[in-house]
Tab-separated table of C-alpha atoms in Angstrom:
chain	number	residue	atom	x	y	z
A	16	MET	CA	-23.282	-11.009	-17.275
A	17	LYS	CA	-20.406	-10.248	-19.562
A	18	SER	CA	-19.230	-12.961	-21.917
A	19	ASP	CA	-15.704	-14.373	-21.680
A	20	THR	CA	-14.824	-12.792	-25.020
A	21	ARG	CA	-15.802	-9.326	-23.818
A	22	LYS	CA	-13.891	-9.755	-20.560
A	23	ILE	CA	-10.750	-10.821	-22.433
A	24	THR	CA	-11.158	-7.945	-24.883
A	25	GLU	CA	-11.521	-5.413	-22.069
A	26	GLY	CA	-8.503	-6.964	-20.363
A	27	ALA	CA	-6.479	-6.502	-23.538
A	28	MET	CA	-7.527	-2.847	-23.592
A	29	ILE	CA	-6.314	-2.431	-20.006
A	30	VAL	CA	-2.957	-3.978	-20.953
A	31	ALA	CA	-2.689	-1.656	-23.952
A	32	MET	CA	-3.605	1.374	-21.819
A	33	ILE	CA	-0.969	0.627	-19.190
A	34	GLY	CA	1.556	-0.239	-21.912
A	35	ALA	CA	0.993	3.179	-23.520
A	36	PHE	CA	1.504	4.807	-20.109
A	37	LEU	CA	4.788	2.929	-19.670
A	38	ILE	CA	6.045	3.939	-23.122
A	39	ILE	CA	5.272	7.606	-22.466
A	40	ASP	CA	6.875	7.294	-19.029
A	41	ARG	CA	10.049	5.837	-20.549
A	42	GLN	CA	10.262	8.736	-22.989
A	43	MET	CA	9.932	11.166	-20.052
A	44	ALA	CA	12.793	9.559	-18.080
A	45	ASN	CA	10.386	7.694	-15.745
A	46	VAL	CA	8.950	10.909	-14.307
A	47	LEU	CA	5.366	9.637	-14.397
A	48	SER	CA	6.039	6.325	-12.652
A	49	SER	CA	8.147	7.969	-9.942
A	50	GLN	CA	5.683	10.780	-9.191
A	51	LEU	CA	2.298	9.383	-10.255
A	52	SER	CA	2.724	5.640	-9.834
A	53	TRP	CA	-0.640	5.428	-8.046
A	54	LEU	CA	-2.388	6.167	-11.354
A	55	LEU	CA	-1.293	2.733	-12.586
A	56	SER	CA	-3.706	1.090	-10.140
A	57	ILE	CA	-6.826	2.851	-11.475
A	58	PRO	CA	-7.289	0.808	-14.715
A	59	MET	CA	-6.839	-2.448	-12.807
A	60	ILE	CA	-9.307	-1.331	-10.137
A	61	ILE	CA	-11.974	-0.582	-12.751
A	62	TYR	CA	-11.377	-3.924	-14.490
A	63	ALA	CA	-11.223	-6.026	-11.313
A	64	ALA	CA	-14.424	-4.428	-10.021
A	65	GLN	CA	-16.315	-5.758	-13.056
A	66	CYS	CA	-14.672	-9.152	-13.669
A	67	GLU	CA	-13.799	-12.212	-11.609
A	68	TRP	CA	-10.392	-12.482	-9.994
A	69	LYS	CA	-9.103	-15.053	-12.520
A	70	TYR	CA	-9.440	-12.507	-15.327
A	71	SER	CA	-7.741	-9.875	-13.170
A	72	TRP	CA	-4.722	-12.133	-12.637
A	73	MET	CA	-4.591	-12.811	-16.360
A	74	VAL	CA	-4.308	-9.060	-17.001
A	75	PHE	CA	-1.821	-8.763	-14.120
A	76	PHE	CA	0.669	-11.196	-15.670
A	77	ALA	CA	0.129	-9.780	-19.166
A	78	VAL	CA	0.983	-6.273	-17.944
A	79	LEU	CA	4.084	-7.525	-16.136
A	80	ILE	CA	5.320	-9.223	-19.321
A	81	VAL	CA	4.825	-5.972	-21.243
A	82	SER	CA	6.616	-3.983	-18.529
A	83	LEU	CA	9.635	-6.326	-18.657
A	84	MET	CA	10.116	-5.315	-22.299
A	85	ILE	CA	9.680	-1.590	-21.719
A	86	SER	CA	10.413	-0.433	-18.194
A	87	PRO	CA	13.390	-0.298	-15.796
A	88	PRO	CA	13.350	-2.280	-12.502
A	89	GLN	CA	11.996	0.531	-10.295
A	90	THR	CA	9.028	1.111	-12.601
A	91	ILE	CA	8.275	-2.623	-12.626
A	92	PHE	CA	8.192	-2.585	-8.816
A	93	TYR	CA	5.832	0.408	-8.738
A	94	LEU	CA	3.659	-1.279	-11.366
A	95	PHE	CA	3.643	-4.566	-9.450
A	96	SER	CA	2.493	-2.766	-6.265
A	97	ALA	CA	-0.160	-0.776	-8.137
A	98	LEU	CA	-1.575	-3.889	-9.828
A	99	ILE	CA	-1.776	-5.804	-6.539
A	100	LEU	CA	-3.609	-2.848	-4.989
A	101	GLY	CA	-5.919	-2.714	-8.022
A	102	ILE	CA	-6.830	-6.396	-7.750
A	103	ILE	CA	-7.513	-6.196	-3.998
A	104	TYR	CA	-9.516	-2.983	-4.276
A	105	GLY	CA	-11.485	-4.136	-7.321
A	106	GLU	CA	-12.289	-7.478	-5.712
A	107	GLY	CA	-13.426	-5.593	-2.608
A	108	VAL	CA	-15.779	-3.481	-4.698
A	109	ARG	CA	-17.137	-6.597	-6.394
A	110	LEU	CA	-17.722	-8.217	-2.988
A	111	LYS	CA	-19.469	-5.056	-1.681
A	112	TRP	CA	-16.918	-4.127	0.963
A	113	HIS	CA	-17.627	-1.050	3.057
A	114	GLN	CA	-15.894	2.147	1.948
A	115	ASN	CA	-13.864	2.300	5.170
A	116	LYS	CA	-12.546	-1.211	4.559
A	117	LEU	CA	-11.602	-0.323	0.986
A	118	LEU	CA	-9.719	2.761	2.176
A	119	LEU	CA	-7.983	0.772	4.928
A	120	TRP	CA	-6.718	-1.841	2.455
A	121	THR	CA	-5.575	0.928	0.131
A	122	ILE	CA	-3.553	2.489	2.962
A	123	VAL	CA	-2.049	-0.874	3.926
A	124	CYS	CA	-0.980	-1.702	0.353
A	125	THR	CA	0.426	1.801	-0.199
A	126	PHE	CA	2.289	1.695	3.120
A	127	ILE	CA	3.945	-1.639	2.281
A	128	SER	CA	4.862	-0.396	-1.201
A	129	TYR	CA	6.505	2.790	0.090
A	130	LEU	CA	8.191	0.952	2.937
A	131	PHE	CA	9.923	-1.394	0.527
A	132	SER	CA	10.730	1.222	-2.107
A	133	MET	CA	12.067	3.917	0.242
A	134	TYR	CA	13.790	1.981	3.006
A	135	ILE	CA	14.586	-1.470	1.628
A	136	PHE	CA	15.029	-1.169	-2.148
A	137	ALA	CA	16.175	2.481	-2.089
A	138	GLY	CA	19.820	1.632	-2.793
A	139	PHE	CA	18.852	-0.766	-5.564
A	140	PHE	CA	16.804	1.985	-7.202
A	141	GLY	CA	19.712	4.443	-6.981
A	142	TYR	CA	18.396	6.468	-4.013
A	143	ASP	CA	20.928	7.003	-1.223
A	144	LEU	CA	18.898	7.804	1.894
A	145	VAL	CA	21.988	8.354	4.050
A	146	ALA	CA	23.484	10.846	1.588
A	147	THR	CA	20.165	12.703	1.350
A	148	ARG	CA	19.949	12.847	5.117
A	149	ASN	CA	23.466	14.242	5.456
A	150	GLU	CA	22.851	16.864	2.755
A	151	PHE	CA	19.622	17.970	4.430
A	152	ILE	CA	21.269	18.277	7.837
A	153	GLU	CA	24.227	20.174	6.390
A	154	MET	CA	21.894	22.559	4.565
A	155	LEU	CA	19.923	23.304	7.738
A	156	GLU	CA	23.036	23.878	9.806
A	157	ASN	CA	24.215	26.474	7.282
A	158	VAL	CA	20.925	28.411	7.292
A	159	GLU	CA	21.150	31.526	9.442
A	160	ILE	CA	17.529	31.291	10.642
A	161	PHE	CA	18.117	27.751	11.876
A	162	LYS	CA	21.206	28.873	13.812
A	163	ASN	CA	19.304	31.644	15.563
A	164	LEU	CA	15.972	29.958	16.274
A	165	VAL	CA	17.074	26.299	16.373
A	166	VAL	CA	13.698	25.563	14.731
A	167	PHE	CA	11.382	24.765	17.643
A	168	PHE	CA	14.107	23.499	19.985
A	169	ILE	CA	14.994	20.720	17.490
A	170	ASP	CA	18.477	20.160	16.138
A	171	ALA	CA	18.950	19.333	12.461
A	172	ASN	CA	19.348	15.585	13.016
A	173	THR	CA	16.143	15.295	15.049
A	174	LEU	CA	14.265	17.533	12.648
A	175	PHE	CA	15.162	15.312	9.700
A	176	ASN	CA	14.036	12.143	11.519
A	177	VAL	CA	10.721	13.719	12.523
A	178	LEU	CA	10.001	15.085	9.058
A	179	ASP	CA	11.049	11.818	7.423
A	180	ILE	CA	8.589	9.714	9.411
A	181	THR	CA	5.773	12.279	9.420
A	182	LEU	CA	5.956	12.988	5.691
A	183	PHE	CA	6.141	9.261	4.989
A	184	PHE	CA	2.785	8.678	6.675
A	185	LEU	CA	1.268	11.810	5.136
A	186	VAL	CA	2.268	10.714	1.625
A	187	VAL	CA	0.842	7.238	2.231
A	188	ILE	CA	-2.476	8.607	3.490
A	189	MET	CA	-2.835	11.293	0.804
A	190	GLU	CA	-1.974	8.904	-2.018
A	191	SER	CA	-4.433	6.340	-0.666
A	192	LEU	CA	-7.151	8.995	-0.536
A	193	CYS	CA	-6.396	9.980	-4.141
A	194	VAL	CA	-6.770	6.373	-5.311
A	195	HIS	CA	-9.917	5.835	-3.254
A	196	LEU	CA	-11.704	9.038	-4.274
A	197	LEU	CA	-10.723	8.911	-7.948
A	198	SER	CA	-11.848	5.286	-8.218
A	199	HIS	CA	-15.150	6.150	-6.585
A	200	LEU	CA	-15.650	9.083	-8.956
A	201	ILE	CA	-15.036	6.829	-11.971
A	202	PHE	CA	-17.456	4.229	-10.588
A	203	ILE	CA	-20.142	6.915	-10.369
A	204	LYS	CA	-19.463	8.114	-13.928
A	205	LEU	CA	-19.703	4.512	-15.167
A	206	LYS	CA	-23.010	4.159	-13.271
A	207	MET	CA	-21.745	1.154	-11.358
A	208	ASN	CA	-23.670	-0.089	-8.346
A	209	VAL	CA	-21.269	0.843	-5.556
A	210	GLU	CA	-21.743	2.250	-2.076
A	211	ARG	CA	-21.551	6.037	-2.158
A	212	ILE	CA	-19.031	7.870	-0.009
A	213	LYS	CA	-20.868	9.961	2.571
A	214	ILE	CA	-19.198	12.914	4.247
A	215	ASP	CA	-21.010	14.461	7.210
A	216	LEU	CA	-19.262	17.250	9.061
A	217	ASN	CA	-21.487	16.735	12.117
A	218	PHE	CA	-19.149	14.477	14.079
A	219	LYS	CA	-17.646	14.548	17.554
A	220	TYR	CA	-14.027	15.642	17.687
A	221	PRO	CA	-12.142	14.011	20.622
A	222	LYS	CA	-11.279	16.622	23.235
A	223	PHE	CA	-8.044	14.878	24.170
A	224	LEU	CA	-6.652	15.825	20.746
A	225	ALA	CA	-7.412	19.485	21.425
A	226	VAL	CA	-5.844	19.219	24.879
A	227	GLY	CA	-2.849	17.508	23.297
A	228	GLY	CA	-2.563	20.445	20.892
A	229	ILE	CA	-2.278	22.837	23.846
A	230	LEU	CA	0.304	20.600	25.514
A	231	SER	CA	2.326	20.512	22.299
A	232	ILE	CA	2.513	24.320	22.289
A	233	PHE	CA	3.798	24.369	25.876
A	234	LEU	CA	6.275	21.608	25.071
A	235	ILE	CA	7.663	23.609	22.166
A	236	LEU	CA	8.122	26.615	24.438
A	237	GLY	CA	9.297	24.685	27.481
A	238	LEU	CA	11.790	22.293	25.957
A	239	ARG	CA	13.686	25.165	24.385
A	240	CYS	CA	14.675	26.078	27.942
A	241	PHE	CA	15.609	22.566	29.140
A	242	GLN	CA	18.166	20.056	27.928
A	243	VAL	CA	16.955	16.488	27.269
A	244	ASN	CA	18.552	13.530	25.525
A	245	GLU	CA	18.122	12.941	21.795
A	246	THR	CA	15.648	10.056	22.140
A	247	VAL	CA	13.251	12.039	24.319
A	248	LYS	CA	13.638	15.071	22.071
A	249	PHE	CA	12.765	13.015	18.992
A	250	ILE	CA	9.686	11.450	20.619
A	251	LEU	CA	8.397	14.806	21.849
A	252	ALA	CA	9.093	16.492	18.522
A	253	PHE	CA	7.178	13.770	16.662
A	254	PHE	CA	4.354	14.074	19.205
A	255	CYS	CA	4.136	17.857	18.755
A	256	LEU	CA	4.247	17.755	14.971
A	257	THR	CA	1.587	15.030	14.796
A	258	LEU	CA	-0.802	16.943	17.052
A	259	PHE	CA	-0.169	20.109	15.085
A	260	ILE	CA	-1.123	18.356	11.835
A	261	VAL	CA	-4.237	16.728	13.369
A	262	ASN	CA	-5.534	19.990	14.854
A	263	PHE	CA	-4.620	21.862	11.671
A	264	ILE	CA	-6.691	19.447	9.559
A	265	TYR	CA	-9.588	19.789	11.998
A	266	GLY	CA	-9.245	23.569	11.861
A	267	MET	CA	-9.584	23.377	8.063
A	268	ILE	CA	-12.757	21.306	8.517
A	269	VAL	CA	-14.125	24.005	10.832
A	270	ILE	CA	-13.389	26.655	8.206
A	271	VAL	CA	-15.026	24.597	5.438
A	272	SER	CA	-18.111	24.208	7.674
A	273	MET	CA	-18.713	27.959	7.702
A	274	ARG	CA	-21.378	28.408	5.051
A	275	ARG	CA	-20.932	32.124	4.387
A	276	LEU	CA	-17.190	31.946	4.073
A	277	PRO	CA	-15.989	32.173	0.434
A	278	LYS	CA	-15.127	28.768	-1.010
A	279	TRP	CA	-11.634	29.929	-1.990
A	280	SER	CA	-10.754	31.059	1.550
A	281	TRP	CA	-9.645	27.633	2.785
A	282	VAL	CA	-7.397	27.257	-0.255
A	283	VAL	CA	-5.734	30.596	0.569
A	284	LEU	CA	-5.187	29.520	4.186
A	285	LEU	CA	-3.770	26.211	3.012
A	286	ILE	CA	-1.058	27.830	0.879
A	287	LEU	CA	-0.095	30.523	3.416
A	288	PRO	CA	2.211	29.010	6.087
A	289	PRO	CA	1.859	32.045	8.450
A	290	ALA	CA	-1.869	31.244	8.744
A	291	TRP	CA	-1.348	27.599	9.737
A	292	SER	CA	-0.931	28.396	13.438
A	293	PHE	CA	-4.224	30.321	13.379
A	294	VAL	CA	-5.989	27.357	11.745
A	295	MET	CA	-4.538	24.989	14.353
A	296	ILE	CA	-5.656	27.227	17.238
A	297	LEU	CA	-9.127	27.446	15.691
A	298	GLY	CA	-9.269	23.642	15.642
A	299	ILE	CA	-8.173	23.463	19.292
A	300	ILE	CA	-10.786	26.024	20.403
A	301	ASP	CA	-13.569	24.253	18.543
A	302	GLY	CA	-12.448	20.896	19.939
A	303	LEU	CA	-12.501	22.219	23.514
A	304	THR	CA	-15.966	23.739	23.052
A	305	GLY	CA	-17.455	20.508	21.730
A	306	GLY	CA	-17.677	21.645	18.108
A	307	MET	CA	-19.598	24.848	18.808
A	308	ILE	CA	-17.948	26.831	16.002
A	309	ARG	CA	-18.179	23.968	13.543
A	310	LYS	CA	-21.810	23.062	14.249
A	311	ARG	CA	-23.336	26.466	14.699
A	312	GLY	CA	-20.474	28.757	14.028
A	313	LEU	CA	-20.073	32.396	13.344
A	314	TYR	CA	-21.571	32.006	9.871
A	315	GLY	CA	-24.508	29.620	10.250
A	316	GLN	CA	-25.277	25.927	10.445
A	317	THR	CA	-22.870	23.237	9.335
A	318	ARG	CA	-22.985	22.440	5.676
A	319	LYS	CA	-23.583	18.764	4.812
A	320	PHE	CA	-21.811	17.220	1.813
């Protein structure tokens, strides 16, 4: 059991570490806090996982006092959200929460933080969402490809709304995964007694998602020939894009499961947009066949991580 003096000393080190981050961020015109604000939660997570909650709150208020002397309002908000997430996550680790519960709370905290910063406090932070929306729509309407293809039957206004919501959820999920996985990696390096994350690619993929992927393709082709109102068009567009992303991710899992495939191949597919449709179709085919390609595959048995 750590003594109170050591806990306070380690807390002071956490405050100094975050303070140094804030000073560097201020010198870089707040680039770090706006793009990598999730990193601010990592020191608090490590500290809260090893000390009782009363020490975590002591560090929390100390960091906020330091940030009031250094940082602008938007950085203080990002820091506040990151510290709250760090305390909840660290306390969960200390109480032996399951990894799925830790990830769920990380997603919830990140979602609330982005919801407030992007849609409620956006104007206060100097971000004009309406102006950005209008500029995006105007840019698309002036692109020749958009005029000719009408981008999957979607007009510019609907396309912006779909991308706005979809990317919002993707950013929340990806950032939460970054926090969760990086924290777990640090716990392992520190030899802390935490539950290990287990990834097994032998799972059952729901067939209705694969069927939905096929329906989304027909909807994209069919709705370009029929006129529907804007609300229905938005709902269907969001539905199609979501199913595309889900089946695309599953297609990447299928590719990773192929043992003899070069490790760099999935990275190449990920950065080549023309190959995304192929990856999605691969995910749909494997989903319809009950995971035949993933489990046995063209290149051998599924690799376990």
